[in-house]
Amino acid sequence: MNKTMNKKVLRTPDEVAKRQGMWLTIVALVILYVALFALDNFIKPSKFTLMLIPVLKKGAIYSLVCVSMNLLNGFTGLFSLGQAGFMLIGAYAYAIFSIPAAQHASVYQYFDGGAIQFSIPELLSNALGANFGSFLGAVICIIIAGLAAAIFAALIGIPVLRLKSDYLAIATLGFAEIIRAIFQWNGLGAITNGSNLLRKYTAFSDMKIQIGSQVFKLSTTFPFLIAMISIIIIVLLINSSYGRAFKAIRDDEVAAEAMGINLFKHKMLSFVISSFFAGVGGALLAMFQTTVQASAFMSAMTYELLLIVVIGGIGSVSGSCIAAFLYIACSEWWLRFLDSGMLPFGNIQVSFFRDGFRKVVFSVVIMIIVLFFSQGIMGNKELSFAGLIRKIKAKKAAKAEKAQEGGAA
């Protein structure tokens, strides 16, 4: 009898909605990855897919990096502008450890073939087979990239996390610029290749899986897989006791310290974890671009990421993801016709459409969003199937009550 009552008590409407939402999320993810897999292998390339695929890849990468930045800026309240620097570290760490041994002489042609003469994906490919070895090797190199960024974050976090607000932003921005200059220094050329490109490393096009005798591509599926796993880990952290401590620090540091929260420890934890996933995002960006050069990771990249976080909503994971895809789609695809001088339909020529006009229109759109949606697209709310189910049930309950009142009258 007690067991039956306990089961009934546990099955509250809220828990039922959460369970149904979880299953709907799983189904949605399965559908998404089936669609991505089909896009990689079964859908014939066309003008549409040639634009769609790069936008999807870059959108997934920027989603992860923006969520990692939101963990620091939105959930912990630390105004950091060093994200581009940590992405740079991740990109270089990934590329350095995944360039095939036979390619070192051509890549490091000015530095006697470089200091590191092995490739993790290549070693694993020799041991486990080309496809699985490249896949597993790329994953290991991505983890190394994240760890490299986290180690640098731990080192610079000791002095800079004593600072607050604008001073912290300036310190982290300065760190990113210093790192960019150091990686271009020829003194480290045997490792970083100085101011020259790193190339010929394992990229998205090398991500394949073999089932029987059939080989399937994973070039679009892979970045989504890594980004999804990383974002899930961040969400679990946010919903844990550590995440609640981060939010307490964000809301009121004095009150958080009075409650027994170690401010420096939790700030450092948030800073290091955010940097780890920024490094992972940098590795994915390196795979997407197929070349790495420090000059690309300028402060403008950090401002771009911060803008996406603000547009999506500071303190909203789903907002960062939505804003990342919208931002990339607009800047890389939907508004490109403004630079061509013609409308996308009817071949109508417009005289004031010219090179650079896309950026003008895009800037105006961003200003409108910031002015009229001051809290961003999502604010601090999250998209969830559980919340949608609750709303639907609440509407049904309200309708049922009205019908009963009408019948009683």
Tab-separated table of C-alpha atoms in Angstrom:
chain	number	residue	atom	x	y	z
A	1	MET	CA	0.000	0.000	0.000
A	2	ASN	CA	2.796	2.441	0.995
A	3	LYS	CA	4.763	1.588	-2.158
A	4	THR	CA	1.711	2.350	-4.311
A	5	MET	CA	1.144	5.656	-2.512
A	6	ASN	CA	4.830	6.598	-2.894
A	7	LYS	CA	4.663	5.906	-6.625
A	8	LYS	CA	1.577	8.096	-6.916
A	9	VAL	CA	3.255	10.881	-4.935
A	10	LEU	CA	6.338	10.751	-7.175
A	11	ARG	CA	4.288	11.056	-10.341
A	12	THR	CA	3.463	14.728	-9.999
A	13	PRO	CA	2.362	16.679	-13.081
A	14	ASP	CA	5.697	18.485	-13.097
A	15	GLU	CA	7.677	15.230	-13.093
A	16	VAL	CA	5.460	13.741	-15.788
A	17	ALA	CA	6.046	16.847	-17.941
A	18	LYS	CA	9.821	16.588	-17.359
A	19	ARG	CA	9.835	12.924	-18.339
A	20	GLN	CA	7.774	13.548	-21.468
A	21	GLY	CA	9.974	16.530	-22.323
A	22	MET	CA	13.101	14.403	-21.964
A	23	TRP	CA	11.751	11.776	-24.360
A	24	LEU	CA	10.665	14.433	-26.859
A	25	THR	CA	14.161	15.974	-26.663
A	26	ILE	CA	15.747	12.593	-27.367
A	27	VAL	CA	13.411	12.036	-30.337
A	28	ALA	CA	14.186	15.541	-31.682
A	29	LEU	CA	17.949	14.906	-31.404
A	30	VAL	CA	17.628	11.558	-33.171
A	31	ILE	CA	15.679	13.209	-36.007
A	32	LEU	CA	18.301	15.985	-36.198
A	33	TYR	CA	21.221	13.575	-36.474
A	34	VAL	CA	19.424	11.386	-38.999
A	35	ALA	CA	18.844	14.526	-41.100
A	36	LEU	CA	22.504	15.559	-40.765
A	37	PHE	CA	23.670	12.053	-41.656
A	38	ALA	CA	21.401	12.084	-44.727
A	39	LEU	CA	22.728	15.531	-45.665
A	40	ASP	CA	26.276	14.166	-45.545
A	41	ASN	CA	25.649	10.962	-47.475
A	42	PHE	CA	22.369	10.758	-49.395
A	43	ILE	CA	21.340	14.250	-50.484
A	44	LYS	CA	22.936	15.370	-53.737
A	45	PRO	CA	24.962	18.592	-53.549
A	46	SER	CA	23.159	21.663	-54.838
A	47	LYS	CA	23.473	25.427	-54.601
A	48	PHE	CA	21.235	25.315	-51.518
A	49	THR	CA	23.187	22.604	-49.675
A	50	LEU	CA	26.533	24.210	-50.565
A	51	MET	CA	25.404	27.245	-48.551
A	52	LEU	CA	23.487	25.332	-45.873
A	53	ILE	CA	26.242	22.918	-44.807
A	54	PRO	CA	28.921	25.535	-43.950
A	55	VAL	CA	26.313	27.586	-42.054
A	56	LEU	CA	25.282	24.518	-40.034
A	57	LYS	CA	28.887	23.638	-39.213
A	58	LYS	CA	29.904	27.139	-38.200
A	59	GLY	CA	26.625	27.653	-36.348
A	60	ALA	CA	27.256	24.534	-34.243
A	61	ILE	CA	30.799	25.721	-33.430
A	62	TYR	CA	29.680	29.236	-32.488
A	63	SER	CA	26.827	27.819	-30.404
A	64	LEU	CA	29.309	25.927	-28.242
A	65	VAL	CA	31.685	28.888	-27.873
A	66	CYS	CA	28.840	31.295	-27.061
A	67	VAL	CA	27.388	28.928	-24.452
A	68	SER	CA	30.846	28.629	-22.872
A	69	MET	CA	31.092	32.434	-22.819
A	70	ASN	CA	27.590	32.673	-21.351
A	71	LEU	CA	28.640	30.325	-18.541
A	72	LEU	CA	31.231	32.918	-17.522
A	73	ASN	CA	29.508	36.218	-18.374
A	74	GLY	CA	25.855	35.285	-17.950
A	75	PHE	CA	25.781	32.692	-15.172
A	76	THR	CA	28.804	33.707	-13.075
A	77	GLY	CA	28.812	37.438	-13.766
A	78	LEU	CA	32.479	37.646	-14.799
A	79	PHE	CA	32.965	40.078	-17.668
A	80	SER	CA	35.726	38.335	-19.622
A	81	LEU	CA	36.885	39.226	-23.143
A	82	GLY	CA	39.535	36.559	-23.578
A	83	GLN	CA	37.490	34.007	-25.501
A	84	ALA	CA	39.334	34.493	-28.790
A	85	GLY	CA	42.642	33.840	-27.027
A	86	PHE	CA	41.452	30.525	-25.622
A	87	MET	CA	40.032	29.555	-29.010
A	88	LEU	CA	43.425	30.341	-30.539
A	89	ILE	CA	45.164	28.053	-28.033
A	90	GLY	CA	42.663	25.269	-28.768
A	91	ALA	CA	42.983	25.675	-32.534
A	92	TYR	CA	46.784	25.533	-32.436
A	93	ALA	CA	46.894	22.620	-29.968
A	94	TYR	CA	44.545	20.633	-32.185
A	95	ALA	CA	46.427	21.372	-35.411
A	96	ILE	CA	49.898	20.721	-33.955
A	97	PHE	CA	48.999	17.233	-32.765
A	98	SER	CA	47.081	16.176	-35.877
A	99	ILE	CA	49.411	17.126	-38.769
A	100	PRO	CA	50.601	13.860	-40.431
A	101	ALA	CA	54.318	13.139	-40.015
A	102	ALA	CA	54.902	13.154	-43.784
A	103	GLN	CA	53.484	16.695	-44.026
A	104	HIS	CA	55.651	18.297	-41.341
A	105	ALA	CA	58.457	19.136	-43.764
A	106	SER	CA	56.116	21.128	-46.041
A	107	VAL	CA	54.105	22.766	-43.249
A	108	TYR	CA	57.135	23.699	-41.092
A	109	GLN	CA	59.326	24.435	-44.105
A	110	TYR	CA	60.987	27.424	-42.409
A	111	PHE	CA	61.622	25.580	-39.120
A	112	ASP	CA	63.277	22.294	-40.157
A	113	GLY	CA	60.094	20.237	-40.065
A	114	GLY	CA	58.972	21.388	-36.601
A	115	ALA	CA	59.586	20.055	-33.095
A	116	ILE	CA	56.625	17.623	-32.920
A	117	GLN	CA	57.089	14.813	-35.428
A	118	PHE	CA	53.979	12.695	-34.817
A	119	SER	CA	50.225	12.858	-35.413
A	120	ILE	CA	47.749	11.308	-32.973
A	121	PRO	CA	45.083	10.594	-35.647
A	122	GLU	CA	47.773	9.042	-37.863
A	123	LEU	CA	49.098	6.810	-35.050
A	124	LEU	CA	45.593	5.605	-34.205
A	125	SER	CA	44.758	5.128	-37.898
A	126	ASN	CA	47.729	2.780	-38.240
A	127	ALA	CA	46.581	0.809	-35.191
A	128	LEU	CA	42.779	0.870	-35.539
A	129	GLY	CA	42.119	1.533	-39.234
A	130	ALA	CA	41.939	4.767	-41.187
A	131	ASN	CA	38.343	5.807	-40.474
A	132	PHE	CA	37.946	4.925	-36.811
A	133	GLY	CA	41.532	5.966	-36.061
A	134	SER	CA	41.021	9.417	-37.593
A	135	PHE	CA	37.730	9.851	-35.724
A	136	LEU	CA	39.138	8.798	-32.341
A	137	GLY	CA	42.378	10.712	-32.937
A	138	ALA	CA	40.442	13.888	-33.738
A	139	VAL	CA	38.404	13.498	-30.526
A	140	ILE	CA	41.594	13.049	-28.462
A	141	CYS	CA	43.183	16.101	-30.110
A	142	ILE	CA	40.026	18.125	-29.362
A	143	ILE	CA	40.261	17.128	-25.693
A	144	ILE	CA	43.962	18.104	-25.684
A	145	ALA	CA	42.954	21.454	-27.192
A	146	GLY	CA	40.445	22.031	-24.402
A	147	LEU	CA	42.970	21.025	-21.723
A	148	ALA	CA	45.618	23.359	-23.171
A	149	ALA	CA	43.179	26.288	-23.013
A	150	ALA	CA	42.119	25.299	-19.476
A	151	ILE	CA	45.749	25.182	-18.270
A	152	PHE	CA	46.423	28.673	-19.634
A	153	ALA	CA	43.176	29.864	-18.006
A	154	ALA	CA	44.225	28.435	-14.638
A	155	LEU	CA	47.587	30.207	-14.872
A	156	ILE	CA	46.238	33.635	-15.782
A	157	GLY	CA	43.158	33.225	-13.570
A	158	ILE	CA	45.272	33.477	-10.415
A	159	PRO	CA	46.026	37.200	-10.918
A	160	VAL	CA	43.141	38.398	-13.136
A	161	LEU	CA	40.233	36.901	-11.166
A	162	ARG	CA	41.120	39.217	-8.289
A	163	LEU	CA	39.867	42.007	-10.548
A	164	LYS	CA	36.253	42.948	-11.170
A	165	SER	CA	34.040	44.333	-13.919
A	166	ASP	CA	35.846	46.437	-16.559
A	167	TYR	CA	39.276	45.714	-15.105
A	168	LEU	CA	38.748	41.974	-15.579
A	169	ALA	CA	37.572	42.580	-19.159
A	170	ILE	CA	40.660	44.670	-19.967
A	171	ALA	CA	43.010	42.112	-18.368
A	172	THR	CA	41.526	39.144	-20.266
A	173	LEU	CA	41.433	41.120	-23.524
A	174	GLY	CA	45.090	41.986	-23.025
A	175	PHE	CA	45.886	38.325	-22.396
A	176	ALA	CA	44.234	37.340	-25.683
A	177	GLU	CA	46.273	39.915	-27.592
A	178	ILE	CA	49.524	38.827	-25.896
A	179	ILE	CA	48.838	35.167	-26.701
A	180	ARG	CA	48.182	36.065	-30.348
A	181	ALA	CA	51.500	37.908	-30.537
A	182	ILE	CA	53.415	35.080	-28.817
A	183	PHE	CA	52.019	32.440	-31.172
A	184	GLN	CA	53.221	34.510	-34.135
A	185	TRP	CA	56.715	34.862	-32.659
A	186	ASN	CA	59.328	33.025	-34.699
A	187	GLY	CA	61.053	31.925	-31.499
A	188	LEU	CA	58.255	29.369	-31.080
A	189	GLY	CA	58.142	28.645	-34.814
A	190	ALA	CA	59.223	25.015	-34.393
A	191	ILE	CA	55.893	24.455	-32.581
A	192	THR	CA	53.483	27.160	-33.772
A	193	ASN	CA	55.038	27.763	-37.240
A	194	GLY	CA	55.402	31.454	-36.365
A	195	SER	CA	53.321	33.745	-38.543
A	196	ASN	CA	52.811	31.009	-41.146
A	197	LEU	CA	49.741	28.841	-41.614
A	198	LEU	CA	49.218	25.473	-39.965
A	199	ARG	CA	47.523	23.173	-42.488
A	200	LYS	CA	47.108	19.608	-43.757
A	201	TYR	CA	45.797	18.399	-40.386
A	202	THR	CA	42.700	16.267	-39.798
A	203	ALA	CA	39.575	18.187	-40.813
A	204	PHE	CA	35.808	17.552	-40.916
A	205	SER	CA	36.136	15.973	-44.359
A	206	ASP	CA	38.254	13.193	-42.787
A	207	MET	CA	35.493	12.217	-40.352
A	208	LYS	CA	34.064	8.943	-41.675
A	209	ILE	CA	32.600	5.724	-40.338
A	210	GLN	CA	32.702	2.303	-41.946
A	211	ILE	CA	29.754	-0.075	-41.617
A	212	GLY	CA	30.587	-3.329	-43.341
A	213	SER	CA	32.100	-2.412	-46.687
A	214	GLN	CA	30.264	0.925	-46.853
A	215	VAL	CA	31.990	4.153	-45.759
A	216	PHE	CA	29.783	7.037	-44.589
A	217	LYS	CA	30.790	10.680	-44.176
A	218	LEU	CA	30.317	12.540	-40.890
A	219	SER	CA	31.594	15.965	-41.911
A	220	THR	CA	28.428	17.806	-40.773
A	221	THR	CA	27.362	15.351	-38.078
A	222	PHE	CA	30.721	15.483	-36.235
A	223	PRO	CA	30.682	19.187	-35.170
A	224	PHE	CA	27.065	18.860	-34.040
A	225	LEU	CA	27.939	15.760	-32.012
A	226	ILE	CA	30.888	17.402	-30.222
A	227	ALA	CA	28.959	20.659	-29.687
A	228	MET	CA	25.889	18.832	-28.333
A	229	ILE	CA	27.892	16.733	-25.843
A	230	SER	CA	29.783	19.832	-24.666
A	231	ILE	CA	26.624	21.931	-24.259
A	232	ILE	CA	24.904	19.109	-22.343
A	233	ILE	CA	27.870	18.997	-19.932
A	234	ILE	CA	27.644	22.788	-19.444
A	235	VAL	CA	23.872	22.578	-18.822
A	236	LEU	CA	24.367	19.793	-16.257
A	237	LEU	CA	26.979	21.967	-14.530
A	238	ILE	CA	24.648	24.985	-14.502
A	239	ASN	CA	21.877	22.884	-12.922
A	240	SER	CA	24.222	21.412	-10.292
A	241	SER	CA	25.188	22.854	-6.889
A	242	TYR	CA	28.190	24.502	-8.571
A	243	GLY	CA	25.871	26.214	-11.035
A	244	ARG	CA	23.737	27.540	-8.188
A	245	ALA	CA	26.911	28.877	-6.548
A	246	PHE	CA	27.853	30.593	-9.835
A	247	LYS	CA	24.443	32.280	-9.990
A	248	ALA	CA	24.722	33.364	-6.346
A	249	ILE	CA	28.085	35.011	-7.095
A	250	ARG	CA	26.539	36.721	-10.120
A	251	ASP	CA	23.605	38.081	-8.119
A	252	ASP	CA	25.493	39.238	-5.004
A	253	GLU	CA	29.091	38.388	-4.144
A	254	VAL	CA	28.809	39.603	-0.547
A	255	ALA	CA	25.710	37.491	0.127
A	256	ALA	CA	27.279	34.490	-1.618
A	257	GLU	CA	30.413	34.748	0.544
A	258	ALA	CA	28.258	35.105	3.666
A	259	MET	CA	26.529	31.838	2.705
A	260	GLY	CA	29.921	30.082	2.740
A	261	ILE	CA	30.690	30.081	-0.992
A	262	ASN	CA	34.402	30.336	-1.753
A	263	LEU	CA	34.384	33.153	-4.301
A	264	PHE	CA	37.834	32.649	-5.790
A	265	LYS	CA	37.463	28.862	-6.051
A	266	HIS	CA	34.137	29.063	-7.874
A	267	LYS	CA	35.253	31.930	-10.122
A	268	MET	CA	38.347	29.943	-11.067
A	269	LEU	CA	36.241	26.834	-11.715
A	270	SER	CA	33.869	28.744	-13.994
A	271	PHE	CA	36.784	30.462	-15.762
A	272	VAL	CA	38.678	27.219	-16.397
A	273	ILE	CA	35.609	25.273	-17.573
A	274	SER	CA	34.527	28.103	-19.869
A	275	SER	CA	38.058	28.251	-21.297
A	276	PHE	CA	38.159	24.465	-21.773
A	277	PHE	CA	35.071	24.558	-23.986
A	278	ALA	CA	36.352	27.672	-25.774
A	279	GLY	CA	39.455	25.605	-26.607
A	280	VAL	CA	37.205	22.800	-27.876
A	281	GLY	CA	35.374	25.371	-30.016
A	282	GLY	CA	38.714	26.632	-31.331
A	283	ALA	CA	39.686	23.088	-32.341
A	284	LEU	CA	36.374	22.648	-34.181
A	285	LEU	CA	36.877	26.001	-35.906
A	286	ALA	CA	40.331	24.845	-37.032
A	287	MET	CA	38.762	21.686	-38.489
A	288	PHE	CA	36.162	23.812	-40.267
A	289	GLN	CA	38.619	26.321	-41.734
A	290	THR	CA	41.289	23.652	-42.579
A	291	THR	CA	44.009	26.249	-41.816
A	292	VAL	CA	45.065	28.034	-38.634
A	293	GLN	CA	46.755	31.396	-38.295
A	294	ALA	CA	46.947	33.497	-35.132
A	295	SER	CA	46.093	36.734	-36.958
A	296	ALA	CA	42.509	35.490	-37.456
A	297	PHE	CA	41.813	35.335	-33.692
A	298	MET	CA	41.574	39.063	-33.100
A	299	SER	CA	39.598	40.920	-30.441
A	300	ALA	CA	36.842	41.444	-33.042
A	301	MET	CA	36.072	37.723	-32.753
A	302	THR	CA	35.451	38.081	-29.008
A	303	TYR	CA	33.176	41.093	-29.614
A	304	GLU	CA	31.282	39.049	-32.197
A	305	LEU	CA	30.770	36.233	-29.687
A	306	LEU	CA	29.708	38.674	-26.963
A	307	LEU	CA	27.218	40.242	-29.366
A	308	ILE	CA	25.694	36.827	-30.076
A	309	VAL	CA	25.388	36.138	-26.340
A	310	VAL	CA	23.644	39.495	-25.810
A	311	ILE	CA	21.297	38.945	-28.761
A	312	GLY	CA	20.375	35.466	-27.495
A	313	GLY	CA	19.986	36.548	-23.893
A	314	ILE	CA	22.572	36.696	-21.124
A	315	GLY	CA	21.839	33.719	-18.895
A	316	SER	CA	20.083	31.598	-21.548
A	317	VAL	CA	21.778	28.561	-23.092
A	318	SER	CA	19.104	28.022	-25.730
A	319	GLY	CA	19.187	31.761	-26.505
A	320	SER	CA	22.924	31.568	-27.258
A	321	CYS	CA	22.364	28.589	-29.573
A	322	ILE	CA	19.485	30.235	-31.457
A	323	ALA	CA	21.354	33.542	-31.799
A	324	ALA	CA	24.517	31.779	-33.029
A	325	PHE	CA	22.705	30.063	-35.901
A	326	LEU	CA	20.751	33.218	-36.792
A	327	TYR	CA	23.895	35.358	-36.718
A	328	ILE	CA	25.896	32.964	-38.911
A	329	ALA	CA	22.999	32.431	-41.322
A	330	CYS	CA	22.474	36.188	-41.751
A	331	SER	CA	26.134	37.136	-42.031
A	332	GLU	CA	27.220	34.193	-44.206
A	333	TRP	CA	24.132	33.471	-46.304
A	334	TRP	CA	20.810	35.318	-46.138
A	335	LEU	CA	22.142	38.863	-46.544
A	336	ARG	CA	24.868	38.127	-49.095
A	337	PHE	CA	22.646	39.314	-51.960
A	338	LEU	CA	23.140	42.865	-50.622
A	339	ASP	CA	26.765	42.706	-51.783
A	340	SER	CA	25.913	41.327	-55.220
A	341	GLY	CA	23.925	44.338	-56.465
A	342	MET	CA	20.836	42.224	-57.244
A	343	LEU	CA	17.764	40.953	-55.422
A	344	PRO	CA	17.729	37.174	-54.795
A	345	PHE	CA	14.551	36.794	-56.872
A	346	GLY	CA	13.755	38.034	-60.355
A	347	ASN	CA	17.328	39.147	-61.149
A	348	ILE	CA	16.366	42.748	-60.341
A	349	GLN	CA	19.356	45.049	-60.147
A	350	VAL	CA	19.528	47.607	-57.307
A	351	SER	CA	22.005	50.454	-57.794
A	352	PHE	CA	22.850	51.085	-54.115
A	353	PHE	CA	23.559	47.374	-53.410
A	354	ARG	CA	27.333	47.008	-53.485
A	355	ASP	CA	30.248	45.389	-51.647
A	356	GLY	CA	29.995	46.043	-47.928
A	357	PHE	CA	26.296	47.010	-47.930
A	358	ARG	CA	25.494	43.677	-46.257
A	359	LYS	CA	27.456	44.726	-43.175
A	360	VAL	CA	25.621	48.052	-43.008
A	361	VAL	CA	22.193	46.369	-43.064
A	362	PHE	CA	23.376	43.693	-40.653
A	363	SER	CA	24.586	46.354	-38.211
A	364	VAL	CA	21.212	48.121	-38.370
A	365	VAL	CA	19.384	44.841	-37.703
A	366	ILE	CA	21.603	44.173	-34.680
A	367	MET	CA	20.995	47.712	-33.352
A	368	ILE	CA	17.218	47.202	-33.653
A	369	ILE	CA	17.424	43.898	-31.765
A	370	VAL	CA	19.572	45.404	-29.005
A	371	LEU	CA	17.331	48.487	-28.673
A	372	PHE	CA	13.929	46.784	-28.737
A	373	PHE	CA	14.900	43.429	-27.188
A	374	SER	CA	17.134	44.674	-24.383
A	375	GLN	CA	17.153	41.245	-22.703
A	376	GLY	CA	17.811	39.411	-25.962
A	377	ILE	CA	15.670	36.909	-27.822
A	378	MET	CA	15.212	34.588	-24.820
A	379	GLY	CA	16.151	36.827	-21.873
A	380	ASN	CA	17.056	34.389	-19.113
A	381	LYS	CA	14.495	31.793	-20.168
A	382	GLU	CA	15.124	28.430	-21.815
A	383	LEU	CA	13.386	26.512	-24.572
A	384	SER	CA	12.247	23.121	-23.326
A	385	PHE	CA	9.684	20.524	-24.310
A	386	ALA	CA	8.778	20.143	-20.630
A	387	GLY	CA	7.806	23.825	-20.428
A	388	LEU	CA	5.804	23.519	-23.661
A	389	ILE	CA	3.946	20.472	-22.308
A	390	ARG	CA	3.133	22.358	-19.080
A	391	LYS	CA	1.724	25.291	-21.070
A	392	ILE	CA	-0.421	22.996	-23.223
A	393	LYS	CA	-1.762	21.182	-20.146
A	394	ALA	CA	-2.431	24.500	-18.375
A	395	LYS	CA	-4.426	25.757	-21.394
A	396	LYS	CA	-6.424	22.515	-21.525
A	397	ALA	CA	-7.133	22.759	-17.803
A	398	ALA	CA	-8.244	26.391	-18.184
A	399	LYS	CA	-10.568	25.451	-21.052
A	400	ALA	CA	-11.991	22.553	-19.042
A	401	GLU	CA	-12.692	24.879	-16.102
A	402	LYS	CA	-14.451	27.381	-18.360
A	403	ALA	CA	-16.532	24.603	-19.885
A	404	GLN	CA	-17.520	23.382	-16.391
A	405	GLU	CA	-18.422	26.927	-15.306
A	406	GLY	CA	-20.496	27.368	-18.470
A	407	GLY	CA	-22.261	24.034	-17.872
A	408	ALA	CA	-22.965	24.916	-14.246
A	409	ALA	CA	-24.388	28.279	-15.284
